[in-house]
């Protein structure tokens, strides 16, 4: 069965936008450069493509020149930023229960990577890892998630001095090392094998004053219902995933996609119409998003990108890209600071 493309809760992009605005950056332009329309952020329960979010993280870090940008994003998170996740955590009886709820429902935030919570001897470990989505999280997004884990513990326990035993991050050591040390208030290792936030048993088992079992159950039910609806009967997501798979073999037809989804062309058209979409629109949008992703890879030439997107030649791709962005692929690369290869033979 074709799986839908990985997505991120739109309100996460809103948090990034707030952080960019506070830093004096042009958040609207950065969103557009990442392939995200500001209008997409209006629905707090909406979803953004994970690839576009990865580009937004990368472009934001470049625009601010701040390798602690992810830590700053974590400070701009609000109680309603992640659907009912905060309510479910804050009503939990212990920190252990709160983290277990986050792990169970983390895909509300993103299904491109995962958060797990396990016990290892006298220690409890929050692990941030990428599954087989093919989308490596940007270091800043991992920084933000790790900081949020710590901020959550401090808030739930009502103690700003609370700190984990240690934090390990796969990212290279940042220039803003002191900012990381101030944020986590524990030993922080970089260039590690895994992204971990490690807690002592006694702290994890501490009772939370805000415990409310009924509220926790209701909040968790909301999260479960939301998760169930993300991919249910999502023909749009299935078509986009199918297009991404077929494009390197040439421009796919509706008949080809319908065959892959085991339905007739008429059924495919009806299902897309019911979701206020069309095959032509999805083909165009998918190509646009994949183009931005491929162009961010400096080892991929313009002609290779055209081939991967199913265009007959580079000139057709260039015309389409100029229609999407107002720039040629080469101009876009120059503006985004990714030189890449511009000729077929290089």
Tab-separated table of C-alpha atoms in Angstrom:
chain	number	residue	atom	x	y	z
A	1	UNK	CA	0.000	0.000	0.000
A	2	UNK	CA	1.320	3.466	-0.864
A	3	UNK	CA	2.073	5.469	2.251
A	4	UNK	CA	1.378	9.173	2.463
A	5	UNK	CA	4.284	11.630	2.605
A	6	UNK	CA	5.560	12.502	6.051
A	7	UNK	CA	4.121	15.616	7.649
A	8	UNK	CA	4.591	18.006	10.564
A	9	UNK	CA	1.936	19.823	12.588
A	10	UNK	CA	1.505	23.282	11.041
A	11	UNK	CA	1.674	24.997	14.430
A	12	UNK	CA	5.334	23.922	14.690
A	13	UNK	CA	6.007	26.160	11.690
A	14	UNK	CA	4.123	28.940	13.493
A	15	UNK	CA	6.532	28.624	16.424
A	16	UNK	CA	9.473	28.919	14.027
A	17	UNK	CA	7.844	31.962	12.437
A	18	UNK	CA	7.493	33.655	15.845
A	19	UNK	CA	11.148	32.980	16.575
A	20	UNK	CA	12.217	34.387	13.206
A	21	UNK	CA	10.120	37.505	13.743
A	22	UNK	CA	11.685	38.006	17.175
A	23	UNK	CA	15.111	37.694	15.525
A	24	UNK	CA	14.278	40.414	12.992
A	25	UNK	CA	14.178	38.043	9.996
A	26	UNK	CA	11.704	38.088	7.109
A	27	UNK	CA	9.687	35.038	8.133
A	28	UNK	CA	7.245	35.355	5.224
A	29	UNK	CA	10.000	35.142	2.621
A	30	UNK	CA	11.715	32.265	4.418
A	31	UNK	CA	8.450	30.336	4.509
A	32	UNK	CA	7.984	30.878	0.768
A	33	UNK	CA	11.594	29.880	0.069
A	34	UNK	CA	10.968	26.662	1.982
A	35	UNK	CA	7.898	25.928	-0.128
A	36	UNK	CA	5.378	26.825	2.582
A	37	UNK	CA	2.610	29.354	2.084
A	38	UNK	CA	1.952	31.522	5.172
A	39	UNK	CA	-1.722	30.633	4.678
A	40	UNK	CA	-0.867	26.992	5.431
A	41	UNK	CA	-0.101	28.057	8.993
A	42	UNK	CA	-3.563	29.505	9.609
A	43	UNK	CA	-5.010	26.112	10.528
A	44	UNK	CA	-3.398	25.072	13.849
A	45	UNK	CA	-4.436	21.472	13.198
A	46	UNK	CA	-3.160	21.453	9.611
A	47	UNK	CA	-0.113	19.554	8.389
A	48	UNK	CA	2.975	20.686	6.457
A	49	UNK	CA	5.189	18.412	4.312
A	50	UNK	CA	8.152	17.236	6.393
A	51	UNK	CA	10.578	17.991	3.559
A	52	UNK	CA	9.401	21.605	3.449
A	53	UNK	CA	9.747	21.867	7.236
A	54	UNK	CA	13.295	20.534	7.032
A	55	UNK	CA	14.062	23.271	4.500
A	56	UNK	CA	12.487	25.872	6.806
A	57	UNK	CA	14.713	24.780	9.691
A	58	UNK	CA	17.787	24.908	7.465
A	59	UNK	CA	16.966	28.288	5.913
A	60	UNK	CA	16.077	29.761	9.319
A	61	UNK	CA	19.392	28.697	10.824
A	62	UNK	CA	21.203	30.219	7.844
A	63	UNK	CA	19.218	33.462	8.010
A	64	UNK	CA	19.813	33.978	11.724
A	65	UNK	CA	23.405	32.747	11.673
A	66	UNK	CA	22.628	31.272	15.092
A	67	UNK	CA	23.648	27.669	15.743
A	68	UNK	CA	21.524	27.758	18.902
A	69	UNK	CA	18.428	28.705	16.877
A	70	UNK	CA	16.644	25.483	17.828
A	71	UNK	CA	16.976	26.289	21.531
A	72	UNK	CA	15.392	29.688	20.926
A	73	UNK	CA	12.510	28.108	19.020
A	74	UNK	CA	11.793	25.906	22.044
A	75	UNK	CA	11.314	29.035	24.166
A	76	UNK	CA	8.538	30.272	21.858
A	77	UNK	CA	6.388	27.142	22.193
A	78	UNK	CA	2.955	27.752	23.722
A	79	UNK	CA	0.686	25.307	25.621
A	80	UNK	CA	-1.523	24.954	22.532
A	81	UNK	CA	1.320	24.598	20.016
A	82	UNK	CA	1.022	20.810	19.795
A	83	UNK	CA	-2.715	20.130	19.819
A	84	UNK	CA	-3.717	18.529	23.163
A	85	UNK	CA	-0.253	17.143	23.932
A	86	UNK	CA	0.570	19.707	26.623
A	87	UNK	CA	-2.756	19.169	28.363
A	88	UNK	CA	-2.196	15.406	28.368
A	89	UNK	CA	1.276	15.852	29.850
A	90	UNK	CA	0.344	18.385	32.492
A	91	UNK	CA	-2.558	16.261	33.776
A	92	UNK	CA	-0.344	13.167	34.151
A	93	UNK	CA	0.362	11.792	37.659
A	94	UNK	CA	4.156	11.576	37.226
A	95	UNK	CA	6.855	12.779	34.848
A	96	UNK	CA	7.175	9.161	33.704
A	97	UNK	CA	3.508	9.100	32.683
A	98	UNK	CA	3.883	12.475	30.956
A	99	UNK	CA	6.841	11.324	28.843
A	100	UNK	CA	5.112	8.035	28.016
A	101	UNK	CA	2.133	10.001	26.691
A	102	UNK	CA	4.427	12.156	24.561
A	103	UNK	CA	6.087	9.042	23.129
A	104	UNK	CA	2.710	7.465	22.319
A	105	UNK	CA	1.391	10.530	20.547
A	106	UNK	CA	4.562	12.129	19.175
A	107	UNK	CA	3.349	11.577	15.614
A	108	UNK	CA	0.862	14.365	16.275
A	109	UNK	CA	3.899	16.650	16.021
A	110	UNK	CA	5.637	14.798	13.186
A	111	UNK	CA	5.633	11.330	11.672
A	112	UNK	CA	8.993	11.895	9.953
A	113	UNK	CA	10.877	10.847	13.086
A	114	UNK	CA	10.124	9.450	16.512
A	115	UNK	CA	10.513	10.027	20.244
A	116	UNK	CA	10.825	7.015	22.520
A	117	UNK	CA	10.947	6.765	26.310
A	118	UNK	CA	12.564	3.727	27.928
A	119	UNK	CA	14.085	2.630	31.236
A	120	UNK	CA	17.671	1.429	31.335
A	121	UNK	CA	18.597	0.357	34.846
A	122	UNK	CA	18.257	3.327	37.179
A	123	UNK	CA	18.017	5.746	34.266
A	124	UNK	CA	15.147	6.766	31.994
A	125	UNK	CA	16.000	7.776	28.444
A	126	UNK	CA	14.175	10.046	26.003
A	127	UNK	CA	15.515	9.145	22.561
A	128	UNK	CA	14.986	11.209	19.404
A	129	UNK	CA	15.492	9.203	16.251
A	130	UNK	CA	14.687	9.178	12.552
A	131	UNK	CA	12.773	6.142	11.227
A	132	UNK	CA	12.961	4.919	7.648
A	133	UNK	CA	11.356	8.102	6.322
A	134	UNK	CA	14.380	9.163	4.321
A	135	UNK	CA	14.107	12.626	5.873
A	136	UNK	CA	16.995	13.344	8.232
A	137	UNK	CA	15.951	15.858	10.908
A	138	UNK	CA	17.869	19.128	10.806
A	139	UNK	CA	20.127	19.556	13.887
A	140	UNK	CA	18.118	22.596	14.964
A	141	UNK	CA	14.883	20.583	15.104
A	142	UNK	CA	16.547	17.989	17.349
A	143	UNK	CA	17.969	20.782	19.532
A	144	UNK	CA	14.481	22.246	19.901
A	145	UNK	CA	12.920	18.888	20.758
A	146	UNK	CA	15.592	18.083	23.355
A	147	UNK	CA	15.198	21.524	24.938
A	148	UNK	CA	11.414	21.075	25.020
A	149	UNK	CA	11.817	17.792	26.895
A	150	UNK	CA	13.809	19.620	29.573
A	151	UNK	CA	11.526	22.676	29.656
A	152	UNK	CA	8.530	20.354	30.032
A	153	UNK	CA	10.061	18.606	33.038
A	154	UNK	CA	10.856	21.923	34.704
A	155	UNK	CA	7.373	23.264	34.099
A	156	UNK	CA	5.553	20.141	35.271
A	157	UNK	CA	7.682	19.864	38.407
A	158	UNK	CA	7.488	23.599	39.100
A	159	UNK	CA	11.254	23.829	39.453
A	160	UNK	CA	13.417	25.715	36.944
A	161	UNK	CA	16.556	24.151	38.440
A	162	UNK	CA	15.558	20.649	37.299
A	163	UNK	CA	18.148	19.116	34.974
A	164	UNK	CA	18.703	15.741	33.302
A	165	UNK	CA	21.741	13.606	34.096
A	166	UNK	CA	23.190	14.208	30.642
A	167	UNK	CA	22.293	15.082	27.053
A	168	UNK	CA	23.943	13.599	23.966
A	169	UNK	CA	23.446	15.064	20.486
A	170	UNK	CA	24.557	13.781	17.092
A	171	UNK	CA	25.147	17.289	15.787
A	172	UNK	CA	28.669	18.790	15.672
A	173	UNK	CA	29.717	20.924	18.629
A	174	UNK	CA	28.202	24.423	18.196
A	175	UNK	CA	29.996	27.732	18.556
A	176	UNK	CA	27.315	28.748	21.061
A	177	UNK	CA	28.412	26.028	23.473
A	178	UNK	CA	27.603	28.089	26.564
A	179	UNK	CA	23.995	28.529	25.393
A	180	UNK	CA	23.559	24.757	25.276
A	181	UNK	CA	25.130	24.334	28.706
A	182	UNK	CA	22.897	27.051	30.182
A	183	UNK	CA	19.808	25.505	28.609
A	184	UNK	CA	20.350	21.916	29.744
A	185	UNK	CA	22.364	22.558	32.959
A	186	UNK	CA	24.052	19.177	32.667
A	187	UNK	CA	26.917	17.599	30.700
A	188	UNK	CA	26.207	17.862	26.951
A	189	UNK	CA	28.074	15.693	24.433
A	190	UNK	CA	28.200	16.397	20.693
A	191	UNK	CA	29.006	14.153	17.748
A	192	UNK	CA	27.324	11.321	19.653
A	193	UNK	CA	25.829	8.147	18.208
A	194	UNK	CA	22.320	9.023	19.418
A	195	UNK	CA	20.183	11.980	20.487
A	196	UNK	CA	19.366	11.303	24.146
A	197	UNK	CA	18.067	13.124	27.216
A	198	UNK	CA	18.816	10.936	30.244
A	199	UNK	CA	16.928	11.287	33.540
A	200	UNK	CA	17.391	9.822	37.049
A	201	UNK	CA	14.778	7.370	38.296
A	202	UNK	CA	13.818	9.430	41.370
A	203	UNK	CA	12.982	12.516	39.307
A	204	UNK	CA	10.950	10.582	36.767
A	205	UNK	CA	8.793	9.019	39.489
A	206	UNK	CA	8.078	12.351	41.222
A	207	UNK	CA	4.381	13.121	41.639
A	208	UNK	CA	2.993	16.067	39.671
A	209	UNK	CA	0.757	18.560	41.455
A	210	UNK	CA	-1.321	19.128	38.326
A	211	UNK	CA	-2.343	15.476	38.047
A	212	UNK	CA	-5.909	15.061	36.797
A	213	UNK	CA	-6.688	11.557	35.472
A	214	UNK	CA	-9.972	12.557	33.829
A	215	UNK	CA	-8.426	15.501	31.983
A	216	UNK	CA	-5.485	13.330	30.940
A	217	UNK	CA	-7.853	10.709	29.480
A	218	UNK	CA	-9.901	13.312	27.605
A	219	UNK	CA	-6.761	14.968	26.210
A	220	UNK	CA	-5.356	11.627	25.133
A	221	UNK	CA	-8.652	10.755	23.435
A	222	UNK	CA	-8.438	14.000	21.439
A	223	UNK	CA	-4.896	13.107	20.365
A	224	UNK	CA	-5.930	9.594	19.352
A	225	UNK	CA	-8.839	10.910	17.290
A	226	UNK	CA	-6.615	13.483	15.595
A	227	UNK	CA	-3.960	10.891	14.725
A	228	UNK	CA	-6.576	8.527	13.310
A	229	UNK	CA	-7.821	11.243	10.980
A	230	UNK	CA	-4.445	12.302	9.583
A	231	UNK	CA	-4.113	9.545	6.991
A	232	UNK	CA	-7.637	8.131	6.879
A	233	UNK	CA	-8.866	7.956	3.287
A	234	UNK	CA	-6.202	10.509	2.347
A	235	UNK	CA	-6.110	10.063	-1.403
A	236	UNK	CA	-4.186	13.328	-1.799
A	237	UNK	CA	-1.343	12.018	0.366
A	238	UNK	CA	-1.317	8.692	-1.465
A	239	UNK	CA	-1.218	10.348	-4.893
A	240	UNK	CA	1.627	12.665	-3.883
A	241	UNK	CA	3.664	9.750	-2.538
A	242	UNK	CA	2.986	7.780	-5.723
A	243	UNK	CA	4.019	10.737	-7.896
A	244	UNK	CA	7.282	11.137	-5.977
A	245	UNK	CA	8.028	7.479	-6.668
A	246	UNK	CA	7.102	7.561	-10.377
A	247	UNK	CA	8.538	10.927	-11.463
A	248	UNK	CA	12.152	9.750	-12.053
A	249	UNK	CA	10.737	7.450	-14.766
A	250	UNK	CA	9.076	10.317	-16.627
A	251	UNK	CA	5.915	12.352	-16.152
A	252	UNK	CA	3.302	9.917	-14.820
A	253	UNK	CA	-0.221	9.829	-16.214
A	254	UNK	CA	-3.425	9.649	-14.208
A	255	UNK	CA	-3.877	6.103	-15.498
A	256	UNK	CA	-0.488	5.044	-14.118
A	257	UNK	CA	-1.211	6.528	-10.699
A	258	UNK	CA	-4.702	5.025	-10.622
A	259	UNK	CA	-3.218	1.628	-11.435
A	260	UNK	CA	-0.721	1.953	-8.559
A	261	UNK	CA	-3.572	2.859	-6.201
A	262	UNK	CA	-5.700	-0.040	-7.504
A	263	UNK	CA	-8.594	2.078	-8.716
A	264	UNK	CA	-9.993	3.429	-11.984
A	265	UNK	CA	-9.145	6.881	-13.340
A	266	UNK	CA	-12.747	7.969	-12.754
A	267	UNK	CA	-12.602	6.816	-9.107
A	268	UNK	CA	-9.290	8.618	-8.616
A	269	UNK	CA	-10.722	11.835	-10.062
A	270	UNK	CA	-13.802	11.584	-7.839
A	271	UNK	CA	-11.775	10.996	-4.672
A	272	UNK	CA	-9.479	13.919	-5.419
A	273	UNK	CA	-12.454	16.147	-6.173
A	274	UNK	CA	-13.982	15.200	-2.818
A	275	UNK	CA	-10.768	16.443	-1.190
A	276	UNK	CA	-10.850	19.691	-3.208
A	277	UNK	CA	-7.883	18.698	-5.337
A	278	UNK	CA	-6.981	17.510	-8.827
A	279	UNK	CA	-4.311	15.361	-10.430
A	280	UNK	CA	-2.809	18.297	-12.344
A	281	UNK	CA	-2.564	20.423	-9.202
A	282	UNK	CA	-0.943	17.612	-7.198
A	283	UNK	CA	1.571	16.898	-9.948
A	284	UNK	CA	2.551	20.564	-10.036
A	285	UNK	CA	2.786	20.910	-6.232
A	286	UNK	CA	4.748	17.686	-5.824
A	287	UNK	CA	7.242	18.720	-8.478
A	288	UNK	CA	7.629	22.146	-6.858
A	289	UNK	CA	8.358	20.700	-3.411
A	290	UNK	CA	10.718	18.024	-4.725
A	291	UNK	CA	12.534	20.611	-6.844
A	292	UNK	CA	13.292	22.702	-3.757
A	293	UNK	CA	14.504	19.611	-1.927
A	294	UNK	CA	16.765	18.390	-4.764
A	295	UNK	CA	18.194	21.858	-5.412
A	296	UNK	CA	19.260	22.043	-1.760
A	297	UNK	CA	21.610	19.133	-2.532
A	298	UNK	CA	24.753	20.744	-4.023
A	299	UNK	CA	25.866	17.468	-5.626
A	300	UNK	CA	22.748	17.324	-7.812
A	301	UNK	CA	23.041	19.138	-11.157
A	302	UNK	CA	20.166	21.108	-12.681
A	303	UNK	CA	19.798	18.516	-15.432
A	304	UNK	CA	19.662	15.734	-12.835
A	305	UNK	CA	16.913	17.569	-10.945
A	306	UNK	CA	14.954	17.930	-14.196
A	307	UNK	CA	15.318	14.184	-14.788
A	308	UNK	CA	14.253	13.293	-11.222
A	309	UNK	CA	11.118	15.411	-11.661
A	310	UNK	CA	10.129	13.729	-14.924
A	311	UNK	CA	10.736	16.699	-17.241
A	312	UNK	CA	11.649	15.998	-20.859
A	313	UNK	CA	14.547	18.453	-20.717
A	314	UNK	CA	16.175	21.146	-18.582
A	315	UNK	CA	14.464	24.031	-20.381
A	316	UNK	CA	10.998	22.698	-19.502
A	317	UNK	CA	12.049	22.359	-15.868
A	318	UNK	CA	13.485	25.881	-15.834
A	319	UNK	CA	10.240	27.341	-17.204
A	320	UNK	CA	8.191	25.490	-14.597
A	321	UNK	CA	10.506	26.530	-11.768
A	322	UNK	CA	10.372	30.165	-12.835
A	323	UNK	CA	6.560	29.937	-12.798
A	324	UNK	CA	6.649	28.540	-9.245
A	325	UNK	CA	9.219	30.883	-7.733
A	326	UNK	CA	9.916	33.765	-10.111
A	327	UNK	CA	13.530	32.558	-10.345
A	328	UNK	CA	15.499	30.141	-12.461
A	329	UNK	CA	16.917	27.084	-10.649
A	330	UNK	CA	20.402	28.591	-10.829
A	331	UNK	CA	19.204	31.918	-9.402
A	332	UNK	CA	17.413	30.078	-6.597
A	333	UNK	CA	20.559	28.158	-5.689
A	334	UNK	CA	22.622	31.325	-5.689
A	335	UNK	CA	20.090	33.118	-3.473
A	336	UNK	CA	19.866	30.224	-1.012
A	337	UNK	CA	23.631	29.865	-0.735
A	338	UNK	CA	23.741	26.385	-2.293
A	339	UNK	CA	25.962	26.590	-5.423
A	340	UNK	CA	25.385	23.055	-6.692
A	341	UNK	CA	26.134	21.945	-10.235
A	342	UNK	CA	24.585	23.808	-13.122
A	343	UNK	CA	25.673	21.798	-16.139
A	344	UNK	CA	24.866	18.215	-17.075
A	345	UNK	CA	28.477	17.149	-17.201
A	346	UNK	CA	29.489	18.401	-13.786
